[in-house]
Short mmCIF file of C-alpha atoms in Angstrom, two decimals:
data_model
loop_
_atom_site.label_atom_id
_atom_site.label_comp_id
_atom_site.label_asym_id
_atom_site.label_seq_id
_atom_site.Cartn_x
_atom_site.Cartn_y
_atom_site.Cartn_z
CA UNK T 28 2.27 -35.10 7.94
CA UNK T 29 1.79 -33.97 4.36
CA UNK T 30 4.45 -31.49 2.85
CA UNK T 31 3.17 -28.65 0.94
CA UNK T 32 4.51 -25.57 -0.79
CA UNK T 33 3.43 -22.05 -0.73
CA UNK T 34 5.09 -19.30 -3.04
CA UNK T 35 4.67 -15.43 -2.84
CA UNK T 36 5.08 -13.14 -5.60
CA UNK T 37 7.95 -10.85 -5.65
CA UNK T 38 6.15 -8.23 -7.47
CA UNK T 39 4.01 -6.52 -4.40
CA UNK T 40 2.47 -3.97 -6.82
CA UNK T 41 0.37 -6.67 -8.15
CA UNK T 42 -1.96 -6.85 -5.09
CA UNK T 43 -4.60 -8.80 -6.71
CA UNK T 44 -2.13 -11.46 -7.41
CA UNK T 45 -0.81 -11.47 -3.83
CA UNK T 46 -0.62 -14.90 -2.29
CA UNK T 47 -0.48 -14.69 1.45
CA UNK T 48 1.58 -17.37 3.42
CA UNK T 49 -1.10 -19.05 5.77
CA UNK T 50 -0.14 -21.48 8.55
CA UNK T 51 -1.34 -21.79 12.19
CA UNK T 52 2.48 -21.51 13.26
CA UNK T 53 5.56 -20.64 11.57
CA UNK T 54 9.02 -22.24 12.47
CA UNK T 55 11.99 -20.35 12.48
CA UNK T 56 15.45 -21.69 13.38
CA UNK T 57 17.83 -18.90 14.10
CA UNK T 58 21.74 -18.90 14.96
CA UNK T 59 23.03 -17.05 18.19
CA UNK T 60 23.27 -13.47 17.79
CA UNK T 61 21.13 -13.21 14.54
CA UNK T 62 18.31 -10.89 14.72
CA UNK T 63 15.48 -13.23 13.51
CA UNK T 64 13.17 -10.80 11.53
CA UNK T 65 16.37 -8.73 10.04
CA UNK T 66 17.43 -12.00 7.80
CA UNK T 67 14.03 -13.05 6.69
CA UNK T 68 12.52 -10.13 5.18
CA UNK T 69 9.67 -12.07 3.75
CA UNK T 70 8.37 -13.26 7.18
CA UNK T 71 8.41 -9.78 8.36
CA UNK T 72 6.22 -8.71 5.80
CA UNK T 73 3.88 -11.69 6.19
CA UNK T 74 3.84 -11.21 9.97
CA UNK T 75 4.09 -7.88 10.83
CA UNK T 76 3.15 -8.25 14.26
CA UNK T 77 6.29 -10.11 15.05
CA UNK T 78 8.38 -6.84 14.84
CA UNK T 79 6.37 -5.61 17.96
CA UNK T 80 6.29 -8.77 20.11
CA UNK T 81 7.95 -8.56 23.47
CA UNK T 82 8.73 -12.17 23.67
CA UNK T 83 11.07 -12.04 20.40
CA UNK T 84 13.13 -9.48 22.59
CA UNK T 85 13.90 -12.23 24.99
CA UNK T 86 14.98 -14.65 22.21
CA UNK T 87 18.87 -15.20 22.06
CA UNK T 88 19.00 -18.42 19.66
CA UNK T 89 21.05 -20.55 22.24
CA UNK T 90 21.10 -24.12 21.08
CA UNK T 91 17.50 -25.46 21.94
CA UNK T 92 16.43 -22.20 23.45
CA UNK T 93 12.92 -21.52 22.24
CA UNK T 94 10.33 -18.57 21.91
CA UNK T 95 6.68 -19.24 21.18
CA UNK T 96 4.70 -16.05 20.02
CA UNK T 97 1.24 -15.17 19.52
CA UNK T 98 -0.58 -12.69 17.47
CA UNK T 99 -4.19 -12.22 16.51
CA UNK T 100 -5.84 -15.63 15.64
CA UNK T 101 -7.40 -14.21 12.65
CA UNK T 102 -4.09 -13.35 10.89
CA UNK T 103 -2.92 -15.61 8.23
CA UNK T 104 0.04 -16.34 10.25
CA UNK T 105 -0.98 -16.16 14.07
CA UNK T 106 1.80 -17.96 16.01
CA UNK T 107 5.52 -18.26 15.57
CA UNK T 108 7.78 -20.71 17.15
CA UNK T 109 11.68 -19.55 17.32
CA UNK T 110 14.18 -22.17 18.17
CA UNK T 111 17.97 -21.72 18.58
CA UNK T 112 20.82 -23.62 16.64
CA UNK T 113 23.70 -22.12 18.78
CA UNK T 114 26.85 -20.60 17.35
CA UNK T 115 26.93 -20.45 13.70
CA UNK T 116 30.72 -21.67 13.75
CA UNK T 117 29.40 -24.74 15.68
CA UNK T 118 26.55 -25.58 13.10
CA UNK T 119 26.39 -28.99 11.34
CA UNK T 120 23.31 -29.79 9.11
CA UNK T 121 22.38 -32.63 11.44
CA UNK T 122 21.79 -29.91 13.95
CA UNK T 123 18.67 -28.61 12.06
CA UNK T 124 17.25 -32.23 11.80
CA UNK T 125 17.13 -32.30 15.52
CA UNK T 126 15.84 -28.89 16.22
CA UNK T 127 12.85 -29.52 13.80
CA UNK T 128 12.09 -32.64 15.48
CA UNK T 129 12.01 -30.77 18.69
CA UNK T 130 9.92 -28.01 17.58
CA UNK T 131 7.37 -30.56 15.97
CA UNK T 132 7.01 -32.50 19.05
CA UNK T 133 6.30 -29.31 21.26
CA UNK T 134 3.83 -27.92 18.45
CA UNK T 135 2.11 -31.30 18.78
CA UNK T 136 1.60 -30.94 22.37
CA UNK T 137 0.13 -27.73 21.45
CA UNK T 138 -2.26 -29.38 19.06
CA UNK T 139 -1.15 -27.44 15.99
CA UNK T 140 -2.42 -28.72 12.62
CA UNK T 141 -0.59 -26.71 10.12
CA UNK T 142 2.90 -25.99 10.34
CA UNK T 143 5.02 -23.73 8.16
CA UNK T 144 8.96 -23.29 7.45
CA UNK T 145 10.31 -20.31 5.55
CA UNK T 146 12.69 -21.82 3.12
CA UNK T 147 14.25 -18.12 2.84
CA UNK T 148 15.73 -18.69 6.43
CA UNK T 149 17.23 -22.05 5.41
CA UNK T 150 19.11 -20.36 2.33
CA UNK T 151 20.58 -17.70 5.02
CA UNK T 152 21.80 -20.56 7.25
CA UNK T 153 23.75 -22.32 4.40
CA UNK T 154 27.00 -21.70 3.13
CA UNK T 155 26.20 -22.36 -0.50
CA UNK T 156 23.22 -23.55 -2.55
CA UNK T 157 23.97 -27.21 -1.94
CA UNK T 158 24.05 -26.89 1.67
CA UNK T 159 20.77 -25.09 1.46
CA UNK T 160 19.32 -27.89 -0.53
CA UNK T 161 20.74 -30.28 2.22
CA UNK T 162 19.03 -28.06 4.97
CA UNK T 163 15.59 -28.53 3.29
CA UNK T 164 16.04 -32.11 3.23
CA UNK T 165 17.14 -32.05 7.06
CA UNK T 166 14.51 -30.06 8.00
CA UNK T 167 11.57 -32.22 6.50
CA UNK T 168 13.44 -35.27 7.56
CA UNK T 169 13.30 -34.00 11.01
CA UNK T 170 9.80 -32.74 10.99
CA UNK T 171 8.61 -36.15 9.92
CA UNK T 172 10.78 -38.30 12.08
CA UNK T 173 9.83 -36.15 15.21
CA UNK T 174 6.26 -37.43 15.30
CA UNK T 175 7.22 -41.21 15.03
CA UNK T 176 5.96 -43.37 17.61
CA UNK T 177 5.51 -47.24 17.62
CA UNK T 178 2.16 -47.79 18.95
CA UNK T 179 1.04 -50.87 16.97
CA UNK T 180 0.40 -52.93 20.01
CA UNK T 181 -0.97 -50.46 22.58
CA UNK T 182 -4.61 -51.27 23.31
CA UNK T 183 -5.68 -47.80 24.27
CA UNK T 184 -4.23 -44.54 22.95
CA UNK T 185 -3.06 -41.42 24.82
CA UNK T 186 -5.16 -38.53 22.68
CA UNK T 187 -2.47 -35.89 23.47
CA UNK T 188 0.24 -38.00 22.45
CA UNK T 189 -1.65 -39.33 19.36
CA UNK T 190 -2.22 -35.92 17.87
CA UNK T 191 0.09 -35.12 15.13
CA UNK T 192 0.08 -32.06 12.64
CA UNK T 193 -1.24 -32.53 9.36
CA UNK T 194 0.74 -30.30 7.21
CA UNK T 195 4.09 -28.82 7.30
CA UNK T 196 4.27 -26.11 4.49
CA UNK T 197 7.57 -24.68 3.21
CA UNK T 198 7.31 -21.11 2.37
CA UNK T 199 8.90 -19.45 -0.44
CA UNK T 200 9.52 -15.72 -1.10
CA UNK T 201 9.52 -16.43 -4.93
CA UNK T 202 6.86 -16.43 -7.26
CA UNK T 203 7.52 -20.00 -8.22
CA UNK T 204 8.73 -23.04 -5.96
CA UNK T 205 12.19 -24.12 -7.26
CA UNK T 206 12.39 -27.68 -8.67
CA UNK T 207 15.39 -28.69 -6.94
CA UNK T 208 13.95 -27.55 -3.48
CA UNK T 209 10.96 -29.68 -4.13
CA UNK T 210 13.03 -32.58 -5.06
CA UNK T 211 15.04 -32.41 -1.71
CA UNK T 212 11.96 -32.08 0.32
CA UNK T 213 10.26 -35.22 -1.73
CA UNK T 214 13.51 -37.10 -1.33
CA UNK T 215 13.30 -36.63 2.56
CA UNK T 216 9.65 -37.65 2.55
CA UNK T 217 10.67 -40.86 0.97
CA UNK T 218 13.60 -41.39 3.31
CA UNK T 219 11.41 -40.61 6.34
CA UNK T 220 8.65 -43.11 4.92
CA UNK T 221 11.40 -45.69 4.54
CA UNK T 222 13.19 -45.23 8.09
CA UNK T 223 9.73 -45.24 9.87
CA UNK T 224 8.68 -48.58 7.76
CA UNK T 225 11.94 -50.22 8.80
CA UNK T 226 11.41 -49.14 12.35
CA UNK T 227 8.19 -50.49 12.56
CA UNK T 228 9.21 -54.07 11.21
CA UNK T 229 12.33 -54.07 13.75
CA UNK T 230 10.34 -52.92 16.77
CA UNK T 231 7.59 -55.62 16.10
CA UNK T 232 7.69 -58.78 18.50
CA UNK T 233 9.18 -61.96 17.25
CA UNK T 234 5.77 -63.81 17.40
CA UNK T 235 4.51 -61.52 14.65
CA UNK T 236 7.72 -60.69 12.69
CA UNK T 237 8.54 -64.13 11.61
CA UNK T 238 10.49 -65.22 8.32
CA UNK T 239 6.92 -65.64 6.67
CA UNK T 240 5.97 -62.29 7.84
CA UNK T 241 9.12 -60.77 6.24
CA UNK T 242 8.20 -62.54 2.90
CA UNK T 243 4.85 -61.21 3.05
CA UNK T 244 6.02 -57.65 3.64
CA UNK T 245 8.58 -58.02 0.92
CA UNK T 246 5.85 -59.32 -1.55
CA UNK T 247 3.50 -56.21 -0.60
CA UNK T 248 6.22 -53.68 -1.37
CA UNK T 249 7.05 -55.43 -4.82
CA UNK T 250 3.55 -55.21 -5.78
CA UNK T 251 3.07 -51.57 -4.82
CA UNK T 252 6.32 -50.34 -6.37
CA UNK T 253 6.85 -52.81 -9.23
CA UNK T 254 10.05 -54.55 -7.75
CA UNK T 255 10.94 -58.12 -8.76
CA UNK T 256 10.52 -60.56 -5.93
CA UNK T 257 11.30 -64.06 -5.11
CA UNK T 258 11.34 -66.02 -1.79
CA UNK T 259 12.52 -69.43 -0.89
CA UNK T 260 12.00 -72.12 2.14
CA UNK T 261 14.29 -74.76 3.50
CA UNK T 262 13.95 -77.03 0.33
CA UNK T 263 15.64 -74.34 -1.82
CA UNK T 264 18.40 -73.97 0.49
CA UNK T 265 19.01 -77.76 0.79
CA UNK T 266 18.86 -78.04 -3.26
CA UNK T 267 21.37 -75.19 -3.47
CA UNK T 268 23.75 -76.29 -0.89
CA UNK T 269 23.37 -73.26 1.57
CA UNK T 270 24.34 -75.52 4.38
CA UNK T 271 25.40 -72.76 6.82
CA UNK T 272 22.04 -70.89 6.30
CA UNK T 273 20.11 -74.17 6.85
CA UNK T 274 22.20 -75.19 10.08
CA UNK T 275 20.99 -72.01 11.84
CA UNK T 276 17.16 -72.69 11.17
CA UNK T 277 17.21 -76.44 12.40
CA UNK T 278 16.12 -75.85 15.77
CA UNK T 279 13.04 -73.47 14.83
CA UNK T 280 9.45 -74.65 14.40
CA UNK T 281 9.32 -71.57 11.80
CA UNK T 282 10.35 -72.17 8.35
CA UNK T 283 13.30 -69.95 7.15
CA UNK T 284 12.95 -67.65 4.28
CA UNK T 285 15.28 -66.45 1.59
CA UNK T 286 13.83 -63.40 0.14
CA UNK T 287 15.20 -61.47 -2.76
CA UNK T 288 14.03 -57.98 -3.97
CA UNK T 289 15.33 -56.15 -7.01
CA UNK T 290 14.74 -52.62 -8.38
CA UNK T 291 15.93 -52.09 -11.80
CA UNK T 292 15.44 -49.05 -13.78
CA UNK T 293 14.54 -49.37 -17.29
CA UNK T 294 17.54 -49.58 -19.57
CA UNK T 295 19.69 -50.85 -16.76
CA UNK T 296 18.99 -54.44 -16.66
CA UNK T 297 22.65 -55.32 -17.58
CA UNK T 298 23.99 -52.98 -15.20
CA UNK T 299 26.32 -54.56 -12.65
CA UNK T 300 24.15 -54.22 -9.58
CA UNK T 301 24.66 -52.93 -6.10
CA UNK T 302 23.87 -55.76 -3.91
CA UNK T 303 22.90 -55.44 -0.14
CA UNK T 304 22.58 -58.44 2.22
CA UNK T 305 20.59 -57.79 5.52
CA UNK T 306 20.90 -60.21 8.36
CA UNK T 307 17.41 -61.56 9.32
CA UNK T 308 17.57 -63.39 12.56
CA UNK T 309 13.93 -62.65 13.60
CA UNK T 310 14.77 -64.03 17.17
CA UNK T 311 18.16 -65.20 18.41
CA UNK T 312 18.06 -67.21 21.48
CA UNK T 313 21.65 -68.44 20.76
CA UNK T 314 20.59 -71.80 19.93
CA UNK T 315 22.30 -74.64 21.77
CA UNK T 316 24.93 -72.01 23.03
CA UNK T 317 21.96 -70.28 24.87
CA UNK T 318 22.13 -66.55 25.59
CA UNK T 319 21.57 -65.48 29.49
CA UNK T 320 18.01 -64.73 29.91
CA UNK T 321 18.40 -61.10 31.12
CA UNK T 322 17.65 -59.06 28.03
CA UNK T 323 16.99 -61.80 25.91
CA UNK T 324 13.86 -60.11 24.87
CA UNK T 325 15.94 -57.47 22.76
CA UNK T 326 17.01 -60.25 20.52
CA UNK T 327 13.80 -59.66 18.37
CA UNK T 328 15.83 -56.75 16.91
CA UNK T 329 18.61 -59.20 15.25
CA UNK T 330 16.83 -58.70 12.10
CA UNK T 331 17.50 -55.10 11.85
CA UNK T 332 19.77 -55.82 8.92
CA UNK T 333 16.97 -57.24 7.01
CA UNK T 334 14.51 -54.67 8.16
CA UNK T 335 16.65 -51.87 7.10
CA UNK T 336 16.92 -53.44 3.46
CA UNK T 337 13.12 -53.34 3.42
CA UNK T 338 13.05 -49.55 4.30
CA UNK T 339 15.29 -49.07 1.90
CA UNK T 340 13.38 -50.40 -0.97
CA UNK T 341 10.46 -48.59 0.73
CA UNK T 342 12.42 -45.43 0.30
CA UNK T 343 13.56 -46.32 -3.30
CA UNK T 344 9.87 -46.95 -4.34
CA UNK T 345 8.39 -43.68 -2.36
CA UNK T 346 11.19 -41.39 -4.12
CA UNK T 347 10.27 -42.26 -7.52
CA UNK T 348 13.96 -41.84 -8.34
CA UNK T 349 15.61 -44.24 -10.79
CA UNK T 350 19.01 -44.46 -9.32
CA UNK T 351 21.05 -47.74 -10.03
CA UNK T 352 20.10 -51.41 -10.33
CA UNK T 353 19.94 -52.68 -6.94
CA UNK T 354 19.41 -56.15 -5.31
CA UNK T 355 18.23 -56.85 -1.78
CA UNK T 356 19.14 -60.18 -0.10
CA UNK T 357 17.64 -61.03 3.10
CA UNK T 358 18.21 -64.54 4.84
CA UNK T 359 15.65 -64.73 7.39
CA UNK T 360 15.37 -67.45 10.19
CA UNK T 361 14.94 -67.91 14.02
CA UNK T 362 17.90 -69.29 16.05
CA UNK T 363 16.69 -71.79 18.51
CA UNK T 364 17.60 -74.71 20.71
CA UNK T 365 15.77 -77.93 19.90
CA UNK T 366 16.21 -81.68 19.42
CA UNK T 367 17.18 -81.11 15.58
CA UNK T 368 19.12 -78.01 16.34
CA UNK T 369 22.59 -77.64 15.30
CA UNK T 370 25.37 -78.59 17.97
CA UNK T 371 28.54 -77.12 18.79
CA UNK T 372 31.04 -79.01 16.90
CA UNK T 373 28.90 -79.94 13.80
CA UNK T 374 30.56 -79.38 10.62
CA UNK T 375 28.53 -77.98 7.58
CA UNK T 376 29.32 -77.29 4.00
CA UNK T 377 28.38 -73.74 2.61
CA UNK T 378 27.36 -72.65 -0.80
CA UNK T 379 30.96 -71.76 -1.65
CA UNK T 380 32.34 -75.38 -1.24
CA UNK T 381 34.10 -74.38 2.16
CA UNK T 382 33.30 -76.19 5.30
CA UNK T 383 32.74 -74.51 8.69
CA UNK T 384 32.93 -76.21 12.10
CA UNK T 385 30.36 -74.48 14.23
CA UNK T 386 31.95 -73.93 17.63
CA UNK T 387 29.32 -71.57 18.84
CA UNK T 388 25.90 -71.69 17.75
CA UNK T 389 25.33 -68.10 18.85
CA UNK T 390 27.70 -66.88 16.18
CA UNK T 391 24.88 -67.45 13.76
CA UNK T 392 24.61 -64.34 11.76
CA UNK T 393 27.96 -64.76 9.83
CA UNK T 394 26.72 -68.28 8.90
CA UNK T 395 23.51 -67.13 7.12
CA UNK T 396 25.38 -64.25 5.53
CA UNK T 397 28.44 -66.13 4.15
CA UNK T 398 25.91 -68.27 2.10
CA UNK T 399 24.03 -65.02 1.01
CA UNK T 400 27.48 -63.40 0.07
CA UNK T 401 28.41 -66.40 -2.06
CA UNK T 402 24.79 -66.44 -3.77
CA UNK T 403 25.02 -62.64 -4.37
CA UNK T 404 28.27 -63.11 -6.32
CA UNK T 405 26.79 -66.04 -8.52
CA UNK T 406 23.75 -64.09 -9.10
CA UNK T 407 25.53 -61.12 -10.98
CA UNK T 408 28.88 -59.43 -10.81
CA UNK T 409 28.42 -56.81 -8.31
CA UNK T 410 29.56 -53.22 -8.89
CA UNK T 411 29.34 -53.18 -5.05
CA UNK T 412 28.48 -55.61 -2.49
CA UNK T 413 27.39 -54.50 1.11
CA UNK T 414 26.20 -56.48 4.07
CA UNK T 415 24.52 -54.88 6.99
CA UNK T 416 24.17 -57.05 10.16
CA UNK T 417 23.59 -56.49 13.99
CA UNK T 418 26.63 -58.71 14.06
CA UNK T 419 28.82 -58.57 17.39
CA UNK T 420 28.82 -57.12 20.74
CA UNK T 421 32.46 -56.78 20.42
CA UNK T 422 31.70 -54.02 17.99
CA UNK T 423 29.70 -52.23 20.46
CA UNK T 424 32.50 -52.70 23.13
CA UNK T 425 35.09 -51.18 20.66
CA UNK T 426 33.00 -48.23 19.02
CA UNK T 427 30.06 -47.65 21.52
CA UNK T 428 26.43 -47.72 20.77
CA UNK T 429 26.12 -44.96 18.46
CA UNK T 430 28.79 -46.10 15.84
CA UNK T 431 28.82 -48.69 13.19
CA UNK T 432 32.23 -50.50 12.49
CA UNK T 433 33.00 -50.62 8.70
CA UNK T 434 35.16 -53.42 7.16
CA UNK T 435 36.05 -53.74 3.45
CA UNK T 436 38.41 -55.30 1.01
CA UNK T 437 38.15 -51.98 -1.24
CA UNK T 438 39.61 -48.54 -0.30
CA UNK T 439 37.45 -46.92 -2.93
CA UNK T 440 34.06 -48.48 -1.88
CA UNK T 441 34.99 -48.06 1.55
CA UNK T 442 35.84 -44.40 1.35
CA UNK T 443 32.65 -43.68 -0.58
CA UNK T 444 30.40 -45.16 1.85
CA UNK T 445 32.41 -43.43 4.79
CA UNK T 446 31.72 -40.09 3.04
CA UNK T 447 28.09 -40.78 2.45
CA UNK T 448 27.67 -41.75 6.22
CA UNK T 449 29.19 -38.40 7.37
CA UNK T 450 27.04 -36.35 5.08
CA UNK T 451 24.03 -38.54 6.18
CA UNK T 452 25.04 -38.06 10.02
CA UNK T 453 25.43 -41.82 10.56
CA UNK T 454 28.61 -42.47 12.45
CA UNK T 455 30.49 -45.37 10.98
CA UNK T 456 34.17 -46.07 11.59
CA UNK T 457 36.63 -48.17 9.47
CA UNK T 458 38.37 -51.10 11.37
CA UNK T 459 40.89 -53.60 9.99
CA UNK T 460 40.63 -57.10 8.18
CA UNK T 461 43.98 -58.54 8.40
CA UNK T 462 44.51 -61.86 6.33
CA UNK T 463 47.64 -62.87 8.17
CA UNK T 464 45.08 -63.59 11.26
CA UNK T 465 43.38 -66.15 9.21
CA UNK T 466 45.01 -69.22 10.85
CA UNK T 467 43.20 -68.24 13.86
CA UNK T 468 39.88 -69.40 11.99
CA UNK T 469 41.40 -72.06 10.15
CA UNK T 470 43.78 -73.65 12.40
CA UNK T 471 43.09 -76.22 15.03
CA UNK T 472 39.66 -77.36 13.06
CA UNK T 473 38.78 -80.53 11.01
CA UNK T 474 37.08 -77.95 8.83
CA UNK T 475 38.32 -75.12 6.54
CA UNK T 476 37.07 -72.71 8.83
CA UNK T 477 35.39 -72.47 12.44
CA UNK T 478 32.85 -69.81 12.92
CA UNK T 479 34.41 -68.02 15.87
CA UNK T 480 37.85 -66.57 16.68
CA UNK T 481 38.87 -65.46 20.25
CA UNK T 482 36.87 -62.90 22.36
CA UNK T 483 39.61 -60.29 21.81
CA UNK T 484 38.90 -58.75 18.54
CA UNK T 485 35.70 -60.49 18.09
CA UNK T 486 34.16 -57.95 15.62
CA UNK T 487 37.39 -58.26 13.45
CA UNK T 488 37.40 -62.03 13.36
CA UNK T 489 33.85 -61.92 12.37
CA UNK T 490 34.64 -59.68 9.32
CA UNK T 491 37.53 -61.79 8.45
CA UNK T 492 35.09 -64.97 8.53
CA UNK T 493 32.89 -63.18 6.05
CA UNK T 494 35.83 -62.00 3.81
CA UNK T 495 36.67 -65.69 3.08
CA UNK T 496 33.52 -65.84 1.15
CA UNK T 497 33.92 -62.84 -1.12
CA UNK T 498 36.15 -62.92 -4.07
CA UNK T 499 39.11 -60.40 -4.41
CA UNK T 500 37.73 -58.75 -7.23
CA UNK T 501 34.39 -58.10 -5.59
CA UNK T 502 34.33 -54.46 -4.06
CA UNK T 503 32.85 -55.40 -0.59
CA UNK T 504 31.83 -53.67 2.60
CA UNK T 505 30.65 -55.11 5.92
CA UNK T 506 28.60 -52.95 8.13
CA UNK T 507 28.22 -54.23 12.00
CA UNK T 508 25.50 -52.24 13.18
CA UNK T 509 25.04 -54.09 16.73
CA UNK T 510 25.35 -50.66 18.55
CA UNK T 511 23.36 -48.13 16.63
CA UNK T 512 20.55 -50.24 15.35
CA UNK T 513 18.72 -49.73 18.61
CA UNK T 514 18.71 -46.98 21.08
CA UNK T 515 17.18 -47.23 24.68
CA UNK T 516 17.24 -43.46 25.22
CA UNK T 517 14.98 -41.19 23.55
CA UNK T 518 16.07 -38.84 20.95
CA UNK T 519 14.77 -35.88 19.06
CA UNK T 520 13.97 -38.03 15.92
CA UNK T 521 13.26 -41.16 17.89
CA UNK T 522 11.11 -42.19 20.98
CA UNK T 523 13.78 -45.09 21.48
CA UNK T 524 13.78 -48.57 20.03
CA UNK T 525 14.88 -49.31 16.54
CA UNK T 526 16.80 -46.72 14.61
CA UNK T 527 16.87 -48.00 10.88
CA UNK T 528 20.36 -47.08 11.17
CA UNK T 529 22.49 -47.39 7.92
CA UNK T 530 19.41 -46.60 5.80
CA UNK T 531 20.12 -43.11 4.85
CA UNK T 532 23.61 -43.81 3.73
CA UNK T 533 22.68 -46.98 1.54
CA UNK T 534 19.90 -44.74 -0.03
CA UNK T 535 22.42 -42.50 -1.16
CA UNK T 536 24.86 -45.15 -2.58
CA UNK T 537 21.61 -46.75 -4.22
CA UNK T 538 20.52 -43.37 -6.07
CA UNK T 539 24.12 -43.03 -7.59
CA UNK T 540 23.62 -43.39 -11.22
#
């Protein structure tokens, strides 16, 4: 769906210059108790038939309450869709994203090709100008995510479900469209493109989305948007001494790939980068420590961290915004049982020089991440180092399916990520990393560390393991997204499946100058 802009001159005396708003249907979000037309004068002027529409009298603006109204089909605006936001005092910007998604879904079913949204109404919903710009972003994002479907592998298409509106016009009562509003809308377009891109990759089956596929996808992105890219196979891992990463890959007939993308705006070549490491287990059987068969098909999504990094770079490229220097590292491999697979009790040497006893081959994510955290710090001195991973079921037990666990060694970076997540509508909760518990991982093993702690506090011990590979002076955040990376239940902005959770927060962090 393309985003367009329509402006209307304020000087109504110049009738020959008058540009009428045109759309098949205008979408109007309204607070409970507000009179829809009284607070959007330009809409009342553009569609005067609304003032005598009987259906509008029944609309009260309760959350999710809708009214679909018809005017004469030959009018510039012949239909209107009012949707309630609930009480003003309960309103949060993320609610607008949801109601716009709901509106677009319903209007798609009615096969409406051209939708419109009066920006005047968004300004009156907001408390100030920054919030008004935020609402433009939320509205556009909701509209674009509301039509997302994953149908790549459907042999037949449902024509009704396949219909999508072609255009969303943002309507302005001014003569010119403000640059900052255009920028907010274009940013939302880029973000939606990145989210949908990441969801497609994460939703794909493991026989297609292999480490090699991830490499090919990264190279295509790099070619289109001018990113630097490199990818390496098992020989490189051996030469570099990345024994932990290599150990996870040994049971698979599919070769691993270590993929690195870099976005470096002109003049920032010497800047300390933001480095994001995304876990890329393209299928996780558990290895020799085999998972139960029930639900194992869901383990194709264990590369959601790497998929989100790809989506982040897609959004960066589409946005056209410079931002900061950012490096994305994606360790990609399967974790499979085989005669060559790593056994419980095996000891490997990591890139850092530390040795690890692998007591459970199903605790593989931390093994590929630990080598890449070391690699990241060897490549450059990071201004910030973030890893994102579907790491532990224990985090889901602790925080539920909609909240990510955040662990950090730096209060400043941790608080910044939490603030950006709250602004983005992505729920994260800080959990502790206690160094005094290190003896649980280092005691009773012939190696420096073992890769698993007790069942109790499993997410905390996984984070503590990773922390051993981060220098004290490196600001680091670990995001355990095992819960919110995927949803079984349909939501207004997602029909179910991969969510690309964390991408919006990371994009905000990446766009900081």
